[in-house]
């Protein structure tokens, strides 16, 4: 297939060499013109880790780094790891494992502390956190927001971006204000699975055509993603690894060259400090 003449970044996907397609999915992405990936660790329990301490999340993070190393053998650009604790863990801990919300909070914060060590060592690019996107009790909601705020504090300390999994919303100015109060610029907070427009953090737009049309017309900073889960038991759960390069090709054909530079060069540099042009082999 013809080159797209631009870096192509999928800002949020998962790779699971143990259970899923792993590097084969990366090869598919690259074959369609994809060049760069931000690989987010899968939820810890999906990898068989039922952590009792923050240190026990380390195995999940190391496995993600291994997947990134394999991806880097394939890509014309490169992949980076994004590490953290999935906000849905709070429900698993409180509903299934009998944790009090405060104890779940403390464990999840401890896991984030370990993820931040990887960032400090230069082994990860950014952190991942958030809050449930479904109804929970007030105590669990408060505990989840405490975890999210801790992630924002760590992002400020480590000078790194924080990707967030949250409820569907086009206005997250509350989170942007929490970030700014902790010394993390709001633009360095990224809402994963975003719609086409968002107040507050930087949107990482799910690469569905209707959402992308809104994003490119808004003329605001944005990223593109698939949230590919690499789970053979959920093959159609979200978008596949071919989607971002296909959507980039479509948008270029529609005349949105500036918007594609925004999403794949300018916004990655602004949010993460990465240079998707300089990291291309060619």
PDB file of C-alpha atoms in Angstrom:
ATOM      1  CA  UNK A   1       0.000   0.000   0.000  1.00  0.00           C
ATOM      2  CA  UNK A   2       1.198   3.530  -0.756  1.00  0.00           C
ATOM      3  CA  UNK A   3       3.006   5.436   1.952  1.00  0.00           C
ATOM      4  CA  UNK A   4       0.882   7.986   3.795  1.00  0.00           C
ATOM      5  CA  UNK A   5       3.725  10.552   3.942  1.00  0.00           C
ATOM      6  CA  UNK A   6       2.979  11.318   7.568  1.00  0.00           C
ATOM      7  CA  UNK A   7       3.625   9.695  10.923  1.00  0.00           C
ATOM      8  CA  UNK A   8       0.566   7.723  12.045  1.00  0.00           C
ATOM      9  CA  UNK A   9       0.143   7.327  15.805  1.00  0.00           C
ATOM     10  CA  UNK A  10      -2.412   5.151  17.583  1.00  0.00           C
ATOM     11  CA  UNK A  11      -2.495   6.848  20.968  1.00  0.00           C
ATOM     12  CA  UNK A  12      -4.084   4.029  22.980  1.00  0.00           C
ATOM     13  CA  UNK A  13      -4.088   0.308  22.331  1.00  0.00           C
ATOM     14  CA  UNK A  14      -3.199  -2.870  24.168  1.00  0.00           C
ATOM     15  CA  UNK A  15      -0.935  -5.736  23.150  1.00  0.00           C
ATOM     16  CA  UNK A  16      -1.085  -9.182  24.712  1.00  0.00           C
ATOM     17  CA  UNK A  17       1.529 -11.534  23.246  1.00  0.00           C
ATOM     18  CA  UNK A  18       0.553 -14.199  25.783  1.00  0.00           C
ATOM     19  CA  UNK A  19      -3.176 -14.437  25.031  1.00  0.00           C
ATOM     20  CA  UNK A  20      -3.785 -12.288  21.965  1.00  0.00           C
ATOM     21  CA  UNK A  21      -2.202 -11.376  18.640  1.00  0.00           C
ATOM     22  CA  UNK A  22       0.696  -9.353  20.013  1.00  0.00           C
ATOM     23  CA  UNK A  23       3.223  -8.361  17.369  1.00  0.00           C
ATOM     24  CA  UNK A  24       0.998  -9.713  14.590  1.00  0.00           C
ATOM     25  CA  UNK A  25      -1.416  -6.846  15.309  1.00  0.00           C
ATOM     26  CA  UNK A  26       1.496  -4.400  15.104  1.00  0.00           C
ATOM     27  CA  UNK A  27       2.508  -5.848  11.727  1.00  0.00           C
ATOM     28  CA  UNK A  28      -1.039  -5.290  10.481  1.00  0.00           C
ATOM     29  CA  UNK A  29      -0.968  -1.699  11.736  1.00  0.00           C
ATOM     30  CA  UNK A  30       2.393  -1.089  10.059  1.00  0.00           C
ATOM     31  CA  UNK A  31       1.350  -2.698   6.781  1.00  0.00           C
ATOM     32  CA  UNK A  32      -1.472  -0.151   6.440  1.00  0.00           C
ATOM     33  CA  UNK A  33       0.907   2.758   7.097  1.00  0.00           C
ATOM     34  CA  UNK A  34       0.924   2.969  10.913  1.00  0.00           C
ATOM     35  CA  UNK A  35       4.225   4.136  12.354  1.00  0.00           C
ATOM     36  CA  UNK A  36       3.892   4.873  16.092  1.00  0.00           C
ATOM     37  CA  UNK A  37       2.048   3.339  19.043  1.00  0.00           C
ATOM     38  CA  UNK A  38       1.321   4.158  22.652  1.00  0.00           C
ATOM     39  CA  UNK A  39       0.873   0.756  24.265  1.00  0.00           C
ATOM     40  CA  UNK A  40      -1.133   0.798  27.492  1.00  0.00           C
ATOM     41  CA  UNK A  41      -0.833  -2.099  29.925  1.00  0.00           C
ATOM     42  CA  UNK A  42      -3.890  -4.315  30.086  1.00  0.00           C
ATOM     43  CA  UNK A  43      -5.906  -4.354  33.316  1.00  0.00           C
ATOM     44  CA  UNK A  44      -3.835  -6.281  35.828  1.00  0.00           C
ATOM     45  CA  UNK A  45      -6.432  -8.997  36.428  1.00  0.00           C
ATOM     46  CA  UNK A  46      -6.552  -9.743  32.675  1.00  0.00           C
ATOM     47  CA  UNK A  47      -2.943 -10.866  33.021  1.00  0.00           C
ATOM     48  CA  UNK A  48      -3.690 -12.986  36.085  1.00  0.00           C
ATOM     49  CA  UNK A  49      -2.355 -10.491  38.629  1.00  0.00           C
ATOM     50  CA  UNK A  50      -4.566 -10.016  41.690  1.00  0.00           C
ATOM     51  CA  UNK A  51      -2.290  -7.557  43.427  1.00  0.00           C
ATOM     52  CA  UNK A  52      -2.075  -7.285  47.203  1.00  0.00           C
ATOM     53  CA  UNK A  53       0.697  -4.672  47.117  1.00  0.00           C
ATOM     54  CA  UNK A  54       1.780  -1.973  44.730  1.00  0.00           C
ATOM     55  CA  UNK A  55       4.943  -3.894  43.974  1.00  0.00           C
ATOM     56  CA  UNK A  56       2.900  -6.748  42.506  1.00  0.00           C
ATOM     57  CA  UNK A  57       1.833  -4.526  39.597  1.00  0.00           C
ATOM     58  CA  UNK A  58       5.465  -4.546  38.426  1.00  0.00           C
ATOM     59  CA  UNK A  59       4.984  -7.849  36.551  1.00  0.00           C
ATOM     60  CA  UNK A  60       2.147  -6.293  34.511  1.00  0.00           C
ATOM     61  CA  UNK A  61       4.322  -3.325  33.607  1.00  0.00           C
ATOM     62  CA  UNK A  62       7.306  -5.479  32.674  1.00  0.00           C
ATOM     63  CA  UNK A  63       5.105  -7.588  30.398  1.00  0.00           C
ATOM     64  CA  UNK A  64       3.950  -4.426  28.654  1.00  0.00           C
ATOM     65  CA  UNK A  65       7.550  -3.327  28.143  1.00  0.00           C
ATOM     66  CA  UNK A  66       8.235  -6.674  26.499  1.00  0.00           C
ATOM     67  CA  UNK A  67       5.356  -6.148  24.075  1.00  0.00           C
ATOM     68  CA  UNK A  68       6.673  -2.664  23.269  1.00  0.00           C
ATOM     69  CA  UNK A  69      10.136  -4.063  22.542  1.00  0.00           C
ATOM     70  CA  UNK A  70       8.598  -6.504  20.054  1.00  0.00           C
ATOM     71  CA  UNK A  71       6.606  -3.692  18.431  1.00  0.00           C
ATOM     72  CA  UNK A  72       9.759  -1.638  18.013  1.00  0.00           C
ATOM     73  CA  UNK A  73      11.254  -4.423  15.882  1.00  0.00           C
ATOM     74  CA  UNK A  74       8.387  -3.967  13.401  1.00  0.00           C
ATOM     75  CA  UNK A  75       7.512  -0.271  13.263  1.00  0.00           C
ATOM     76  CA  UNK A  76       9.092   2.326  10.979  1.00  0.00           C
ATOM     77  CA  UNK A  77       8.642   4.696  13.913  1.00  0.00           C
ATOM     78  CA  UNK A  78       8.485   3.394  17.455  1.00  0.00           C
ATOM     79  CA  UNK A  79       6.240   2.428  20.347  1.00  0.00           C
ATOM     80  CA  UNK A  80       6.173   3.737  23.895  1.00  0.00           C
ATOM     81  CA  UNK A  81       4.650   2.219  27.040  1.00  0.00           C
ATOM     82  CA  UNK A  82       1.932   3.931  29.070  1.00  0.00           C
ATOM     83  CA  UNK A  83       1.661   2.344  32.508  1.00  0.00           C
ATOM     84  CA  UNK A  84      -0.833   2.539  35.327  1.00  0.00           C
ATOM     85  CA  UNK A  85      -3.775   1.040  37.168  1.00  0.00           C
ATOM     86  CA  UNK A  86      -7.109   0.600  35.430  1.00  0.00           C
ATOM     87  CA  UNK A  87      -9.854   2.484  37.307  1.00  0.00           C
ATOM     88  CA  UNK A  88     -12.166  -0.524  37.028  1.00  0.00           C
ATOM     89  CA  UNK A  89      -9.934  -2.319  39.510  1.00  0.00           C
ATOM     90  CA  UNK A  90     -11.681  -0.445  42.312  1.00  0.00           C
ATOM     91  CA  UNK A  91     -14.870  -2.426  41.672  1.00  0.00           C
ATOM     92  CA  UNK A  92     -13.035  -5.720  41.468  1.00  0.00           C
ATOM     93  CA  UNK A  93     -11.392  -4.953  44.810  1.00  0.00           C
ATOM     94  CA  UNK A  94     -14.505  -3.735  46.620  1.00  0.00           C
ATOM     95  CA  UNK A  95     -17.162  -6.014  45.125  1.00  0.00           C
ATOM     96  CA  UNK A  96     -15.220  -9.237  44.601  1.00  0.00           C
ATOM     97  CA  UNK A  97     -12.315  -9.131  47.018  1.00  0.00           C
ATOM     98  CA  UNK A  98     -13.894  -7.418  50.011  1.00  0.00           C
ATOM     99  CA  UNK A  99     -11.696  -4.307  50.126  1.00  0.00           C
ATOM    100  CA  UNK A 100     -12.970  -1.173  51.799  1.00  0.00           C
ATOM    101  CA  UNK A 101     -12.939   1.736  49.310  1.00  0.00           C
ATOM    102  CA  UNK A 102     -10.097   3.412  51.234  1.00  0.00           C
ATOM    103  CA  UNK A 103      -7.980   0.254  51.106  1.00  0.00           C
ATOM    104  CA  UNK A 104      -8.673  -0.144  47.386  1.00  0.00           C
ATOM    105  CA  UNK A 105      -7.611   3.465  46.919  1.00  0.00           C
ATOM    106  CA  UNK A 106      -4.351   2.921  48.772  1.00  0.00           C
ATOM    107  CA  UNK A 107      -3.490  -0.201  46.771  1.00  0.00           C
ATOM    108  CA  UNK A 108      -4.212   1.500  43.466  1.00  0.00           C
ATOM    109  CA  UNK A 109      -2.145   4.530  44.449  1.00  0.00           C
ATOM    110  CA  UNK A 110       0.712   2.213  45.383  1.00  0.00           C
ATOM    111  CA  UNK A 111       0.499   0.631  41.936  1.00  0.00           C
ATOM    112  CA  UNK A 112       0.685   4.064  40.351  1.00  0.00           C
ATOM    113  CA  UNK A 113       3.771   4.823  42.434  1.00  0.00           C
ATOM    114  CA  UNK A 114       5.469   1.806  40.856  1.00  0.00           C
ATOM    115  CA  UNK A 115       4.382   2.919  37.365  1.00  0.00           C
ATOM    116  CA  UNK A 116       5.871   6.344  38.084  1.00  0.00           C
ATOM    117  CA  UNK A 117       9.200   4.666  38.848  1.00  0.00           C
ATOM    118  CA  UNK A 118       9.251   3.357  35.267  1.00  0.00           C
ATOM    119  CA  UNK A 119       8.658   6.893  34.004  1.00  0.00           C
ATOM    120  CA  UNK A 120      11.424   8.276  36.225  1.00  0.00           C
ATOM    121  CA  UNK A 121      13.805   5.629  34.855  1.00  0.00           C
ATOM    122  CA  UNK A 122      12.925   6.541  31.261  1.00  0.00           C
ATOM    123  CA  UNK A 123      11.312   3.140  30.663  1.00  0.00           C
ATOM    124  CA  UNK A 124       7.764   4.468  30.220  1.00  0.00           C
ATOM    125  CA  UNK A 125       6.413   7.587  28.560  1.00  0.00           C
ATOM    126  CA  UNK A 126       3.268   8.354  30.542  1.00  0.00           C
ATOM    127  CA  UNK A 127       0.882   7.203  33.258  1.00  0.00           C
ATOM    128  CA  UNK A 128      -2.645   5.820  33.008  1.00  0.00           C
ATOM    129  CA  UNK A 129      -5.419   6.243  35.568  1.00  0.00           C
ATOM    130  CA  UNK A 130      -9.023   7.457  35.702  1.00  0.00           C
ATOM    131  CA  UNK A 131     -12.332   6.796  37.397  1.00  0.00           C
ATOM    132  CA  UNK A 132     -15.232   4.417  36.705  1.00  0.00           C
ATOM    133  CA  UNK A 133     -17.364   5.111  33.650  1.00  0.00           C
ATOM    134  CA  UNK A 134     -20.319   3.353  35.327  1.00  0.00           C
ATOM    135  CA  UNK A 135     -22.454   3.942  38.430  1.00  0.00           C
ATOM    136  CA  UNK A 136     -20.692   3.327  41.753  1.00  0.00           C
ATOM    137  CA  UNK A 137     -21.372   4.249  45.360  1.00  0.00           C
ATOM    138  CA  UNK A 138     -20.356   7.663  46.667  1.00  0.00           C
ATOM    139  CA  UNK A 139     -17.556   6.092  48.731  1.00  0.00           C
ATOM    140  CA  UNK A 140     -16.123   4.300  45.702  1.00  0.00           C
ATOM    141  CA  UNK A 141     -16.464   7.444  43.565  1.00  0.00           C
ATOM    142  CA  UNK A 142     -14.599   9.505  46.161  1.00  0.00           C
ATOM    143  CA  UNK A 143     -11.877   6.854  46.468  1.00  0.00           C
ATOM    144  CA  UNK A 144     -11.552   6.735  42.671  1.00  0.00           C
ATOM    145  CA  UNK A 145     -11.185  10.496  42.424  1.00  0.00           C
ATOM    146  CA  UNK A 146      -8.468  10.324  45.084  1.00  0.00           C
ATOM    147  CA  UNK A 147      -6.609   7.794  42.915  1.00  0.00           C
ATOM    148  CA  UNK A 148      -7.035  10.008  39.863  1.00  0.00           C
ATOM    149  CA  UNK A 149      -5.716  13.041  41.743  1.00  0.00           C
ATOM    150  CA  UNK A 150      -2.731  10.996  42.904  1.00  0.00           C
ATOM    151  CA  UNK A 151      -1.973  10.121  39.284  1.00  0.00           C
ATOM    152  CA  UNK A 152      -2.107  13.810  38.368  1.00  0.00           C
ATOM    153  CA  UNK A 153       0.314  14.613  41.199  1.00  0.00           C
ATOM    154  CA  UNK A 154       2.675  11.904  39.962  1.00  0.00           C
ATOM    155  CA  UNK A 155       2.439  13.295  36.438  1.00  0.00           C
ATOM    156  CA  UNK A 156       3.468  16.695  37.740  1.00  0.00           C
ATOM    157  CA  UNK A 157       6.339  15.196  39.756  1.00  0.00           C
ATOM    158  CA  UNK A 158       7.613  13.086  36.848  1.00  0.00           C
ATOM    159  CA  UNK A 159       6.884  15.719  34.195  1.00  0.00           C
ATOM    160  CA  UNK A 160       4.833  13.277  32.159  1.00  0.00           C
ATOM    161  CA  UNK A 161       1.378  13.047  30.626  1.00  0.00           C
ATOM    162  CA  UNK A 162      -1.467  11.136  32.249  1.00  0.00           C
ATOM    163  CA  UNK A 163      -3.980   9.207  30.168  1.00  0.00           C
ATOM    164  CA  UNK A 164      -7.411   8.883  31.773  1.00  0.00           C
ATOM    165  CA  UNK A 165     -10.224   6.368  31.413  1.00  0.00           C
ATOM    166  CA  UNK A 166     -13.377   8.171  32.582  1.00  0.00           C
ATOM    167  CA  UNK A 167     -17.101   8.461  32.058  1.00  0.00           C
ATOM    168  CA  UNK A 168     -18.255   9.682  28.653  1.00  0.00           C
ATOM    169  CA  UNK A 169     -18.223  13.480  28.728  1.00  0.00           C
ATOM    170  CA  UNK A 170     -17.460  16.502  26.584  1.00  0.00           C
ATOM    171  CA  UNK A 171     -16.597  18.601  29.650  1.00  0.00           C
ATOM    172  CA  UNK A 172     -13.915  17.470  32.095  1.00  0.00           C
ATOM    173  CA  UNK A 173     -12.850  20.910  33.270  1.00  0.00           C
ATOM    174  CA  UNK A 174     -13.008  19.624  36.856  1.00  0.00           C
ATOM    175  CA  UNK A 175     -10.151  17.216  36.136  1.00  0.00           C
ATOM    176  CA  UNK A 176      -8.240  19.884  34.198  1.00  0.00           C
ATOM    177  CA  UNK A 177      -8.485  22.160  37.244  1.00  0.00           C
ATOM    178  CA  UNK A 178      -7.264  19.379  39.558  1.00  0.00           C
ATOM    179  CA  UNK A 179      -4.293  18.865  37.255  1.00  0.00           C
ATOM    180  CA  UNK A 180      -3.390  22.556  37.073  1.00  0.00           C
ATOM    181  CA  UNK A 181      -3.658  22.829  40.857  1.00  0.00           C
ATOM    182  CA  UNK A 182      -1.057  20.069  41.157  1.00  0.00           C
ATOM    183  CA  UNK A 183       1.312  21.602  38.629  1.00  0.00           C
ATOM    184  CA  UNK A 184       0.365  19.431  35.633  1.00  0.00           C
ATOM    185  CA  UNK A 185      -0.775  21.436  32.591  1.00  0.00           C
ATOM    186  CA  UNK A 186      -4.258  20.448  31.471  1.00  0.00           C
ATOM    187  CA  UNK A 187      -2.985  19.735  27.942  1.00  0.00           C
ATOM    188  CA  UNK A 188      -0.828  16.949  29.416  1.00  0.00           C
ATOM    189  CA  UNK A 189      -3.967  15.187  30.625  1.00  0.00           C
ATOM    190  CA  UNK A 190      -5.473  12.975  27.919  1.00  0.00           C
ATOM    191  CA  UNK A 191      -9.002  11.588  27.891  1.00  0.00           C
ATOM    192  CA  UNK A 192      -8.879   8.187  26.258  1.00  0.00           C
ATOM    193  CA  UNK A 193     -11.966   7.094  24.280  1.00  0.00           C
ATOM    194  CA  UNK A 194     -13.015  10.696  23.714  1.00  0.00           C
ATOM    195  CA  UNK A 195     -15.707  12.087  21.470  1.00  0.00           C
ATOM    196  CA  UNK A 196     -14.755  14.655  18.850  1.00  0.00           C
ATOM    197  CA  UNK A 197     -14.675  17.640  21.198  1.00  0.00           C
ATOM    198  CA  UNK A 198     -13.729  18.063  24.834  1.00  0.00           C
ATOM    199  CA  UNK A 199     -13.354  20.908  27.316  1.00  0.00           C
ATOM    200  CA  UNK A 200     -10.411  20.535  29.699  1.00  0.00           C
ATOM    201  CA  UNK A 201      -7.990  17.703  28.842  1.00  0.00           C
ATOM    202  CA  UNK A 202      -6.683  16.777  25.399  1.00  0.00           C
ATOM    203  CA  UNK A 203      -9.064  14.363  23.656  1.00  0.00           C
ATOM    204  CA  UNK A 204      -7.825  11.035  22.329  1.00  0.00           C
ATOM    205  CA  UNK A 205     -10.603  10.473  19.835  1.00  0.00           C
ATOM    206  CA  UNK A 206     -11.930   7.006  19.114  1.00  0.00           C
ATOM    207  CA  UNK A 207     -11.342   6.591  15.394  1.00  0.00           C
ATOM    208  CA  UNK A 208     -14.943   6.318  14.286  1.00  0.00           C
ATOM    209  CA  UNK A 209     -15.784   8.516  11.317  1.00  0.00           C
ATOM    210  CA  UNK A 210     -18.467  10.581  13.033  1.00  0.00           C
ATOM    211  CA  UNK A 211     -16.222  11.417  15.992  1.00  0.00           C
ATOM    212  CA  UNK A 212     -13.291  12.244  13.739  1.00  0.00           C
ATOM    213  CA  UNK A 213     -15.328  14.573  11.551  1.00  0.00           C
ATOM    214  CA  UNK A 214     -16.160  16.622  14.655  1.00  0.00           C
ATOM    215  CA  UNK A 215     -12.522  16.599  15.811  1.00  0.00           C
ATOM    216  CA  UNK A 216     -10.994  17.721  12.512  1.00  0.00           C
ATOM    217  CA  UNK A 217     -13.537  20.530  12.120  1.00  0.00           C
ATOM    218  CA  UNK A 218     -12.936  21.776  15.680  1.00  0.00           C
ATOM    219  CA  UNK A 219      -9.352  22.796  14.832  1.00  0.00           C
ATOM    220  CA  UNK A 220      -8.222  21.982  18.381  1.00  0.00           C
ATOM    221  CA  UNK A 221      -5.407  19.674  19.539  1.00  0.00           C
ATOM    222  CA  UNK A 222      -6.446  16.000  19.421  1.00  0.00           C
ATOM    223  CA  UNK A 223      -5.083  12.482  19.129  1.00  0.00           C
ATOM    224  CA  UNK A 224      -6.461   9.344  17.466  1.00  0.00           C
ATOM    225  CA  UNK A 225      -6.848   5.878  18.971  1.00  0.00           C
ATOM    226  CA  UNK A 226      -8.499   2.481  18.622  1.00  0.00           C
ATOM    227  CA  UNK A 227      -8.407   1.069  22.186  1.00  0.00           C
ATOM    228  CA  UNK A 228      -7.616  -2.266  20.518  1.00  0.00           C
ATOM    229  CA  UNK A 229      -7.871  -4.755  23.403  1.00  0.00           C
ATOM    230  CA  UNK A 230      -6.007  -7.733  21.836  1.00  0.00           C
ATOM    231  CA  UNK A 231      -8.386 -10.227  23.409  1.00  0.00           C
ATOM    232  CA  UNK A 232      -9.321 -13.294  21.332  1.00  0.00           C
ATOM    233  CA  UNK A 233     -12.508 -13.689  23.378  1.00  0.00           C
ATOM    234  CA  UNK A 234     -13.668 -10.172  22.399  1.00  0.00           C
ATOM    235  CA  UNK A 235     -12.682  -9.834  18.733  1.00  0.00           C
ATOM    236  CA  UNK A 236     -15.190  -7.084  17.900  1.00  0.00           C
ATOM    237  CA  UNK A 237     -15.152  -5.267  21.244  1.00  0.00           C
ATOM    238  CA  UNK A 238     -13.530  -2.098  19.903  1.00  0.00           C
ATOM    239  CA  UNK A 239     -11.651  -0.989  16.799  1.00  0.00           C
ATOM    240  CA  UNK A 240      -8.951  -3.111  15.173  1.00  0.00           C
ATOM    241  CA  UNK A 241      -5.296  -2.179  14.609  1.00  0.00           C
ATOM    242  CA  UNK A 242      -5.849  -1.242  10.953  1.00  0.00           C
ATOM    243  CA  UNK A 243      -8.311   1.504  11.844  1.00  0.00           C
ATOM    244  CA  UNK A 244      -6.106   4.533  12.557  1.00  0.00           C
ATOM    245  CA  UNK A 245      -4.032   4.264   9.347  1.00  0.00           C
ATOM    246  CA  UNK A 246      -7.229   3.691   7.353  1.00  0.00           C
ATOM    247  CA  UNK A 247      -8.863   6.743   8.896  1.00  0.00           C
ATOM    248  CA  UNK A 248      -5.741   8.848   8.269  1.00  0.00           C
ATOM    249  CA  UNK A 249      -5.822   7.822   4.603  1.00  0.00           C
ATOM    250  CA  UNK A 250      -9.526   8.732   4.398  1.00  0.00           C
ATOM    251  CA  UNK A 251      -9.023  12.120   6.055  1.00  0.00           C
ATOM    252  CA  UNK A 252      -6.044  12.943   3.843  1.00  0.00           C
ATOM    253  CA  UNK A 253      -8.182  12.130   0.807  1.00  0.00           C
ATOM    254  CA  UNK A 254     -10.835  14.471   2.244  1.00  0.00           C
ATOM    255  CA  UNK A 255      -8.259  17.271   2.358  1.00  0.00           C
ATOM    256  CA  UNK A 256      -7.525  17.341   6.103  1.00  0.00           C
ATOM    257  CA  UNK A 257      -3.722  17.426   5.883  1.00  0.00           C
ATOM    258  CA  UNK A 258      -3.437  20.084   8.606  1.00  0.00           C
ATOM    259  CA  UNK A 259      -5.671  18.096  10.969  1.00  0.00           C
ATOM    260  CA  UNK A 260      -3.575  14.968  10.446  1.00  0.00           C
ATOM    261  CA  UNK A 261      -0.421  16.918  11.230  1.00  0.00           C
ATOM    262  CA  UNK A 262      -2.198  18.197  14.336  1.00  0.00           C
ATOM    263  CA  UNK A 263      -3.106  14.676  15.509  1.00  0.00           C
ATOM    264  CA  UNK A 264       0.074  12.816  14.592  1.00  0.00           C
ATOM    265  CA  UNK A 265       2.901  15.373  14.885  1.00  0.00           C
ATOM    266  CA  UNK A 266       1.956  18.538  16.766  1.00  0.00           C
ATOM    267  CA  UNK A 267      -0.281  17.183  19.541  1.00  0.00           C
ATOM    268  CA  UNK A 268       2.001  14.208  20.389  1.00  0.00           C
ATOM    269  CA  UNK A 269       4.879  16.681  20.728  1.00  0.00           C
ATOM    270  CA  UNK A 270       2.819  19.076  22.852  1.00  0.00           C
ATOM    271  CA  UNK A 271       1.359  16.401  25.133  1.00  0.00           C
ATOM    272  CA  UNK A 272       4.146  13.844  25.447  1.00  0.00           C
ATOM    273  CA  UNK A 273       7.241  15.636  24.200  1.00  0.00           C
ATOM    274  CA  UNK A 274       7.757  13.013  21.477  1.00  0.00           C
ATOM    275  CA  UNK A 275       8.857  13.754  17.915  1.00  0.00           C
ATOM    276  CA  UNK A 276       7.053  11.407  15.570  1.00  0.00           C
ATOM    277  CA  UNK A 277       8.911  12.755  12.542  1.00  0.00           C
ATOM    278  CA  UNK A 278      12.422  12.464  13.954  1.00  0.00           C
ATOM    279  CA  UNK A 279      11.708   8.885  15.136  1.00  0.00           C
ATOM    280  CA  UNK A 280      10.793   7.644  11.652  1.00  0.00           C
ATOM    281  CA  UNK A 281      13.369   5.298  10.111  1.00  0.00           C
ATOM    282  CA  UNK A 282      12.996   6.826   6.701  1.00  0.00           C
TER     283      UNK A 282
END
